[in-house]
mmCIF file of C-alpha atoms in Angstrom:
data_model
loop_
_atom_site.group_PDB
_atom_site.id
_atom_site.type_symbol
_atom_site.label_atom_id
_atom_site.label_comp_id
_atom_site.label_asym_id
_atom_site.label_seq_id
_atom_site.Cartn_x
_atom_site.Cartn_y
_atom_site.Cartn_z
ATOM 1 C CA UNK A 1 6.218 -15.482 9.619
ATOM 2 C CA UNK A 2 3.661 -14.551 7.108
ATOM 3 C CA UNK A 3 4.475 -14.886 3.491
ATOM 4 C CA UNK A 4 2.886 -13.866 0.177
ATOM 5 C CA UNK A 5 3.555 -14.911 -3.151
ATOM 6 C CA UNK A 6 2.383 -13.859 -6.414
ATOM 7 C CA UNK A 7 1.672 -16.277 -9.652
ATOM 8 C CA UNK A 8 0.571 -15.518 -12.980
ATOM 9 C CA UNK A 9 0.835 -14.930 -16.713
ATOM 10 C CA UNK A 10 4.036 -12.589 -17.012
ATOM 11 C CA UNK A 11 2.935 -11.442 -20.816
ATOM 12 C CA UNK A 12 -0.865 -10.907 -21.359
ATOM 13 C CA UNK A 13 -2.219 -9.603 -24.769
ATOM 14 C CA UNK A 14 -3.895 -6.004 -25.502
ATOM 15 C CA UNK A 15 -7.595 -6.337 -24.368
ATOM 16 C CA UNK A 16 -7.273 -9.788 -22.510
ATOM 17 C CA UNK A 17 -8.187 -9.990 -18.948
ATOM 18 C CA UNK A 18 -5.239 -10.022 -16.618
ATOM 19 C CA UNK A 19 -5.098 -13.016 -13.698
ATOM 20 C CA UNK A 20 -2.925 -13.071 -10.758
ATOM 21 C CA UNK A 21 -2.824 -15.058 -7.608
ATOM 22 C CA UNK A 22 -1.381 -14.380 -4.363
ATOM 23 C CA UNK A 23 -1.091 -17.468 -2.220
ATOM 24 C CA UNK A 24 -0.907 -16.502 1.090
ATOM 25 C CA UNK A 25 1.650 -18.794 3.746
ATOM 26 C CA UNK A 26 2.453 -18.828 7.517
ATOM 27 C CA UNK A 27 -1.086 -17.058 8.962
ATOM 28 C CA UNK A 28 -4.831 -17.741 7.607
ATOM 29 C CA UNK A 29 -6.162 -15.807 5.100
ATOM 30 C CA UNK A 30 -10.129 -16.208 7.067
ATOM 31 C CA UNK A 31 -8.104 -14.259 10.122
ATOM 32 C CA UNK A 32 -10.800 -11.419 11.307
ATOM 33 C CA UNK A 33 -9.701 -7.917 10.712
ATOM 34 C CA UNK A 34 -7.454 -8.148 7.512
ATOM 35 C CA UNK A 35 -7.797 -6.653 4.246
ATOM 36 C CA UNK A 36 -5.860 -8.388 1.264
ATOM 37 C CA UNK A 37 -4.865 -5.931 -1.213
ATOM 38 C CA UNK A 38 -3.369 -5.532 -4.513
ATOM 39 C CA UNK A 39 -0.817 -3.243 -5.750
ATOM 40 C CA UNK A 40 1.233 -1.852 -8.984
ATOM 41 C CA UNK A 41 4.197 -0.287 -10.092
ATOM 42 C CA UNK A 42 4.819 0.687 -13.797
ATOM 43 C CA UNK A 43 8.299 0.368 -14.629
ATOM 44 C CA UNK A 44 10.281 3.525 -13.192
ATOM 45 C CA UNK A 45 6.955 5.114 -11.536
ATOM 46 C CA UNK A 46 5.089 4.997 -8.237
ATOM 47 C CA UNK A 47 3.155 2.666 -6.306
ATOM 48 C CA UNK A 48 -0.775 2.537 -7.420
ATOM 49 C CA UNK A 49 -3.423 0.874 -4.990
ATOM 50 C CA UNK A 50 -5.729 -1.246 -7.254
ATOM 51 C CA UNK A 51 -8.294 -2.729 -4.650
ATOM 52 C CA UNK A 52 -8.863 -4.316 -1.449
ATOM 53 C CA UNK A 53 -10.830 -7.344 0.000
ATOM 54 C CA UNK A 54 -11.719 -7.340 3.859
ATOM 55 C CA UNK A 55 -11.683 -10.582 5.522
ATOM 56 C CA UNK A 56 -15.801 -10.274 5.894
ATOM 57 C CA UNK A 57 -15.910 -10.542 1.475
ATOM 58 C CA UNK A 58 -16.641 -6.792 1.131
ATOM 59 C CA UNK A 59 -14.438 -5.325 -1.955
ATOM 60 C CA UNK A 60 -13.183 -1.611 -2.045
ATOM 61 C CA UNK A 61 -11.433 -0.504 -5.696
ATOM 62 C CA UNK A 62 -9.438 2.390 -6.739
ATOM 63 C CA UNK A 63 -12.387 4.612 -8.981
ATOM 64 C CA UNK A 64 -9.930 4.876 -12.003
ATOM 65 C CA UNK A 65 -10.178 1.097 -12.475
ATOM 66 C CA UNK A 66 -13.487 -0.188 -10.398
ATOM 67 C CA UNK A 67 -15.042 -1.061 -13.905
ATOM 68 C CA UNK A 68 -12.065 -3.855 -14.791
ATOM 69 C CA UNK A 69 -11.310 -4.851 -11.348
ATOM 70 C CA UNK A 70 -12.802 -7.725 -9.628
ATOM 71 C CA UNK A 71 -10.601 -9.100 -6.551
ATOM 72 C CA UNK A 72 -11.863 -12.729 -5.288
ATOM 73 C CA UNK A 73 -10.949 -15.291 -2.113
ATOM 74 C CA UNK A 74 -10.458 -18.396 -2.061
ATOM 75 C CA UNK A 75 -10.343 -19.725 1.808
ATOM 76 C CA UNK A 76 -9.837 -23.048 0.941
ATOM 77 C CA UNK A 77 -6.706 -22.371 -0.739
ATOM 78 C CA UNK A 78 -5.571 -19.617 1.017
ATOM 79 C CA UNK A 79 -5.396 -17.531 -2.130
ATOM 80 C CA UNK A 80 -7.023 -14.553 -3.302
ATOM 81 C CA UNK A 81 -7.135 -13.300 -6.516
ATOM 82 C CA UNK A 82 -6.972 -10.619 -9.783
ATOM 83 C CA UNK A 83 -8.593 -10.281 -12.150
ATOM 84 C CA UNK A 84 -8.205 -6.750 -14.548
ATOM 85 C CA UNK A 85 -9.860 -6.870 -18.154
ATOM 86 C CA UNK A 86 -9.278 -4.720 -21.033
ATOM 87 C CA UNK A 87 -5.990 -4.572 -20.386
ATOM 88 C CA UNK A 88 -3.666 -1.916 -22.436
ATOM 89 C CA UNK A 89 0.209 -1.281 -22.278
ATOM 90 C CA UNK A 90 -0.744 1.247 -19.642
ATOM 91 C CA UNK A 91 -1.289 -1.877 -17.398
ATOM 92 C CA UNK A 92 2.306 -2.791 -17.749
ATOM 93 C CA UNK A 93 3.592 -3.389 -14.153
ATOM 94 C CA UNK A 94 4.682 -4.844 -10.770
ATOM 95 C CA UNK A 95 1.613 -6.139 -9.388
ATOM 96 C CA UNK A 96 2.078 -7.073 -5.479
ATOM 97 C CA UNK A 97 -0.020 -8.274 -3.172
ATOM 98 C CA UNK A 98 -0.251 -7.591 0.132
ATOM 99 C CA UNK A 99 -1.793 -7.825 3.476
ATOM 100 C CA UNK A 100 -3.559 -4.965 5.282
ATOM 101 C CA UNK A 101 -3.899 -4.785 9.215
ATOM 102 C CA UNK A 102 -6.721 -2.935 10.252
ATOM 103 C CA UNK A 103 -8.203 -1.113 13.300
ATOM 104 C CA UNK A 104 -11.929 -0.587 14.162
ATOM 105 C CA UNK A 105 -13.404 2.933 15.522
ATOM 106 C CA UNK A 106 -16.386 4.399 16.032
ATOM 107 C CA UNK A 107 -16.604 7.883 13.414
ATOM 108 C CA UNK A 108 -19.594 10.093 15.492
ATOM 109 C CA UNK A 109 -19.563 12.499 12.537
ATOM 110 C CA UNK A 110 -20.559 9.866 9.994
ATOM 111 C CA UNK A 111 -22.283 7.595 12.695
ATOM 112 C CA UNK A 112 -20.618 4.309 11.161
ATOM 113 C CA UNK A 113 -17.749 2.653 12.117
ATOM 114 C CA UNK A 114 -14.654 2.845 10.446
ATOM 115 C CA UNK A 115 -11.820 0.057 9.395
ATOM 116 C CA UNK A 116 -8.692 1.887 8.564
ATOM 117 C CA UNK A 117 -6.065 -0.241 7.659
ATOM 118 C CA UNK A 118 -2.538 0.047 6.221
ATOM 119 C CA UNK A 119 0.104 -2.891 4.361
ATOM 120 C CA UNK A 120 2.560 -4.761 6.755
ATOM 121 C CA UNK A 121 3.440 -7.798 4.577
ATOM 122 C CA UNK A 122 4.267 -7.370 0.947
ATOM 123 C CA UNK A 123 4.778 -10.157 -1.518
ATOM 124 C CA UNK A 124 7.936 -10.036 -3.901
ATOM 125 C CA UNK A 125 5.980 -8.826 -6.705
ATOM 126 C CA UNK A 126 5.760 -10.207 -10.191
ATOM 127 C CA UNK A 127 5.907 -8.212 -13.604
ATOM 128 C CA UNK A 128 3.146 -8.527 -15.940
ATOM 129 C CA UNK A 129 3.533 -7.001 -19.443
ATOM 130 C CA UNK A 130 0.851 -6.188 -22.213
ATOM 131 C CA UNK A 131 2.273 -6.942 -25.165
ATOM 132 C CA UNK A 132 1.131 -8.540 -28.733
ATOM 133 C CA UNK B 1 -8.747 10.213 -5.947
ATOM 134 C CA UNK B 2 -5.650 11.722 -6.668
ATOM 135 C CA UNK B 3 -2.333 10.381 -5.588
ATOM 136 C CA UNK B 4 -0.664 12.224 -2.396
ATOM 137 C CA UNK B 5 2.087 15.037 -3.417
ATOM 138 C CA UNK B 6 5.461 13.936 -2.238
ATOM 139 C CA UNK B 7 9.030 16.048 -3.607
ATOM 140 C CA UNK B 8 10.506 13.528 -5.978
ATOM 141 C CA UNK B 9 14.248 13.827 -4.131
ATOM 142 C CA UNK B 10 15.724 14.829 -0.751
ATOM 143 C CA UNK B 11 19.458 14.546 0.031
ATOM 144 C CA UNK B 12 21.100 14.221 3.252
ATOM 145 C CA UNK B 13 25.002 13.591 4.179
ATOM 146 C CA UNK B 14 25.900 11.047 6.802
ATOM 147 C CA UNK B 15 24.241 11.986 10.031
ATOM 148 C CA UNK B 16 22.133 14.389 9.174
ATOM 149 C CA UNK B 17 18.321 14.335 9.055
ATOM 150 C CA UNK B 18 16.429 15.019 6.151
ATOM 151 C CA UNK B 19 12.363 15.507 6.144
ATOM 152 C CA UNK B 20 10.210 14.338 3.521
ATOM 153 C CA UNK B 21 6.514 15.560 3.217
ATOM 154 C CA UNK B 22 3.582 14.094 1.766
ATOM 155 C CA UNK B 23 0.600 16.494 0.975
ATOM 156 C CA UNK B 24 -2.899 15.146 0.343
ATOM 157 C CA UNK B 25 -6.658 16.738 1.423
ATOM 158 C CA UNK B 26 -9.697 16.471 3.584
ATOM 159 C CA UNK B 27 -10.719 13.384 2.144
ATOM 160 C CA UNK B 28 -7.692 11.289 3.196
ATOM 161 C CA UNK B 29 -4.781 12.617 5.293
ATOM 162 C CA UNK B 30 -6.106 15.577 6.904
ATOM 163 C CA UNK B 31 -9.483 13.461 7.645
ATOM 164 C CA UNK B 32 -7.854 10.614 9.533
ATOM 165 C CA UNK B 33 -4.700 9.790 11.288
ATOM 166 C CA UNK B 34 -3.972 6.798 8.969
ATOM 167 C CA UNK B 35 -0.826 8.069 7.403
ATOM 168 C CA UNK B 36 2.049 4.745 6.861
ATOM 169 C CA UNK B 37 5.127 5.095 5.281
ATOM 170 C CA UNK B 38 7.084 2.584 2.702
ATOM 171 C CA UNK B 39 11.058 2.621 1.968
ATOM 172 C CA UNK B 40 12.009 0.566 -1.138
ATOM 173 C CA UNK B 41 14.979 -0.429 -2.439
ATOM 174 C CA UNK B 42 15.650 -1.109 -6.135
ATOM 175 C CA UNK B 43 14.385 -4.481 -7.142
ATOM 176 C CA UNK B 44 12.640 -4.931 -3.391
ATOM 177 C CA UNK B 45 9.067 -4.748 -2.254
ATOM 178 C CA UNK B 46 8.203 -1.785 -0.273
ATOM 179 C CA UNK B 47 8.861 -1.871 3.552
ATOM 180 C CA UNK B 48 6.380 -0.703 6.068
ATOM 181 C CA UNK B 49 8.585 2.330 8.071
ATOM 182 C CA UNK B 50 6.045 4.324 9.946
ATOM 183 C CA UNK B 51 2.390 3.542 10.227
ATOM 184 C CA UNK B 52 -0.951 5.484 12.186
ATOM 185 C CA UNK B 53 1.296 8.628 11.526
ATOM 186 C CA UNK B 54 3.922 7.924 13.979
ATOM 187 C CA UNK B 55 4.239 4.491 14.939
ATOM 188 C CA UNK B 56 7.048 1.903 13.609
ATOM 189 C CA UNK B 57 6.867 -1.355 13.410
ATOM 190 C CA UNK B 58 8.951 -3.729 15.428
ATOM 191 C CA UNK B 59 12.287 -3.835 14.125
ATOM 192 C CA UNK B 60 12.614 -0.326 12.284
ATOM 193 C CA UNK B 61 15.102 2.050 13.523
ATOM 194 C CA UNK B 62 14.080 4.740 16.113
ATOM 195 C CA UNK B 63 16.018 7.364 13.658
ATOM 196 C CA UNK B 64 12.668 7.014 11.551
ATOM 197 C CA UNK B 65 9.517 9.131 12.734
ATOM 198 C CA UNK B 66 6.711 10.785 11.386
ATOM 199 C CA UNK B 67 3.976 13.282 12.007
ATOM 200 C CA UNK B 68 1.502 14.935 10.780
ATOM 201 C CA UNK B 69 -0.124 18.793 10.770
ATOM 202 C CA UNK B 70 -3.698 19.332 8.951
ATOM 203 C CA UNK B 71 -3.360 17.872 5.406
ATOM 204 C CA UNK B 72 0.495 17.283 5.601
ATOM 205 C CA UNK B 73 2.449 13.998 6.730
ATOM 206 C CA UNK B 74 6.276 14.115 7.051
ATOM 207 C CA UNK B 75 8.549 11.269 7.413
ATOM 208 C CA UNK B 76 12.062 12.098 9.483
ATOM 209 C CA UNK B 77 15.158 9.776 9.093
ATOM 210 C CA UNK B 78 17.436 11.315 11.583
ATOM 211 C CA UNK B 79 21.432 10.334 11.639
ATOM 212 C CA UNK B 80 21.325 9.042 8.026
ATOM 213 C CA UNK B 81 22.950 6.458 7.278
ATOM 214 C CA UNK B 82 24.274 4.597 4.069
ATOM 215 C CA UNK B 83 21.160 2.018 3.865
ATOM 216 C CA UNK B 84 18.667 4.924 4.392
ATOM 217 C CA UNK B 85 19.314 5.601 0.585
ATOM 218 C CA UNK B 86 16.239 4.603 -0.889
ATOM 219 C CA UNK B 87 12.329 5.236 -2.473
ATOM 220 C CA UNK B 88 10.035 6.544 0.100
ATOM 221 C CA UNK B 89 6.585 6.645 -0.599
ATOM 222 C CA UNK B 90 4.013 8.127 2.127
ATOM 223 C CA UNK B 91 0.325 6.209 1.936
ATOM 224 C CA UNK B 92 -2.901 7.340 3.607
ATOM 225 C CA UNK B 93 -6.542 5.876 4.532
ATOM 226 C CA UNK B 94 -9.281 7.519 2.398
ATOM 227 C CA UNK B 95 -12.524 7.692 2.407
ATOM 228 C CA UNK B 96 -14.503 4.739 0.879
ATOM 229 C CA UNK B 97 -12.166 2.709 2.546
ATOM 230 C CA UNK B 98 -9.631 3.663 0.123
ATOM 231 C CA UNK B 99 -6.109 3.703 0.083
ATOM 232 C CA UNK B 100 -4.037 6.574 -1.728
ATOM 233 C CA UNK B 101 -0.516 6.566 -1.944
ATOM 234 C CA UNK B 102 2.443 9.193 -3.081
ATOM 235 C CA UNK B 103 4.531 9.678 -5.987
ATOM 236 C CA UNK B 104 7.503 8.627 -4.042
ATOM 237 C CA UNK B 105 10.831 10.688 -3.182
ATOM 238 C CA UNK B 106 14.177 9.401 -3.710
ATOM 239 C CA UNK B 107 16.179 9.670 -0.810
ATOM 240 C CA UNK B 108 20.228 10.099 -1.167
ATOM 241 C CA UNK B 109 22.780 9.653 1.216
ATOM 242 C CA UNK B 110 25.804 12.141 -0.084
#
């Protein structure tokens, strides 16, 4: 049974980078055609995809934070990694991360091919708060 | 990107079905049949219900479906049930290889 698990600072300071870890247990995080992804929740609001990694290094990011976000892997560990700077009390959240199954199709408009994916395993998530 | 449109509540009694829809555009649910569906419960990470549109997972209930017509997704939860009461949010593949998700409805079980 796959299992992720989030680690970090719960309290990071107005401007400082943000770090969190998700250590990933029961499967490989190398496995072809898996995206690990992060996501948030503010207190009391929705869900908010930050970014993605697919298992081939490439990194996708949601536009309203691409400039802070930089999402990392580290095989050897089985952990991947986030990292948002600049933080403000808007960051204030429930960050999860998560694992992202994915398909692979040919799109003839576009003449590329295409790696849809979606979340099947969550981790518990972990509250980080921006706060002097 | 903007986030999909979902009604924040929907109410059901006991057995009946309830609908929740999930509007978004061209450039993610009406351009590909990625659509996946989450329930969360207070405190809980979100739970993959429906994904591809209409497909659940192993283990989900058969009382949950879900379809989609042009730029709308809707999630069904037929014979309601007590446990049912909970945070939906609908999700969708974007382009970029993005990933946009709802607002989220609250679901109630009168």
């Amino acid at each position: 049974q796959l299992q992720l698990q989030e680690s970090g600072p719960g309290l990071v300071k107005p401007s400082e980078t943000l770090s969190l870890t998700c250590t990933v247990s029961g499967g490989s995080i190398s496995s072809s055609s898996y995206y690990w992804g992060w996501i948030r929740q503010p207190p009391g609001k929705g869900l908010e995809w930050i970014g993605s990694m697919y298992y081939s290094g490439s990194t996708y990011y949601n536009p309203s934070l691409k400039s802070r976000v930089t999402i990392s892997v580290d095989t050897s560990k089985n952990q991947f990694s986030l990292k948002l700077s600049s933080v403000t009390a808007a960051d204030t959240a429930v960050y999860y991360c998560a694992r992202g199954v994915s398909l692979k199709y040919y799109d003839y408009v576009w003449g590329s091919y295409r790696y849809p994916y979606w979340f099947d395993y969550w981790g518990q998530g972990t509250l980080v708060t921006v706060s002097s | 990107q903007s986030a999909l449109t979902q009604p924040p509540s929907a109410s059901g009694s006991p057995g009946q079905s309830v609908t929740i829809s999930c509007t978004g555009t061209g450039s993610d649910i009406g351009g590909y049949n990625y659509v996946s569906w989450y329930q969360q419960h207070p405190g809980k990470a979100p739970k993959l219900m429906i994904s591809e549109v209409n497909k659940r997972p192993s283990g989900v209930p058969d009382r949950f479906s879900g379809s989609k017509s042009g730029n709308t997704a809707s999630l069904t939860v037929s014979g309601l049930q007590a446990e049912d009461e909970a945070e939906y949010y609908c999700s969708s593949y974007a382009d970029s290889n993005n990933v946009v998700f709802g607002g989220g409805t609250k679901l109630t079980v009168l």
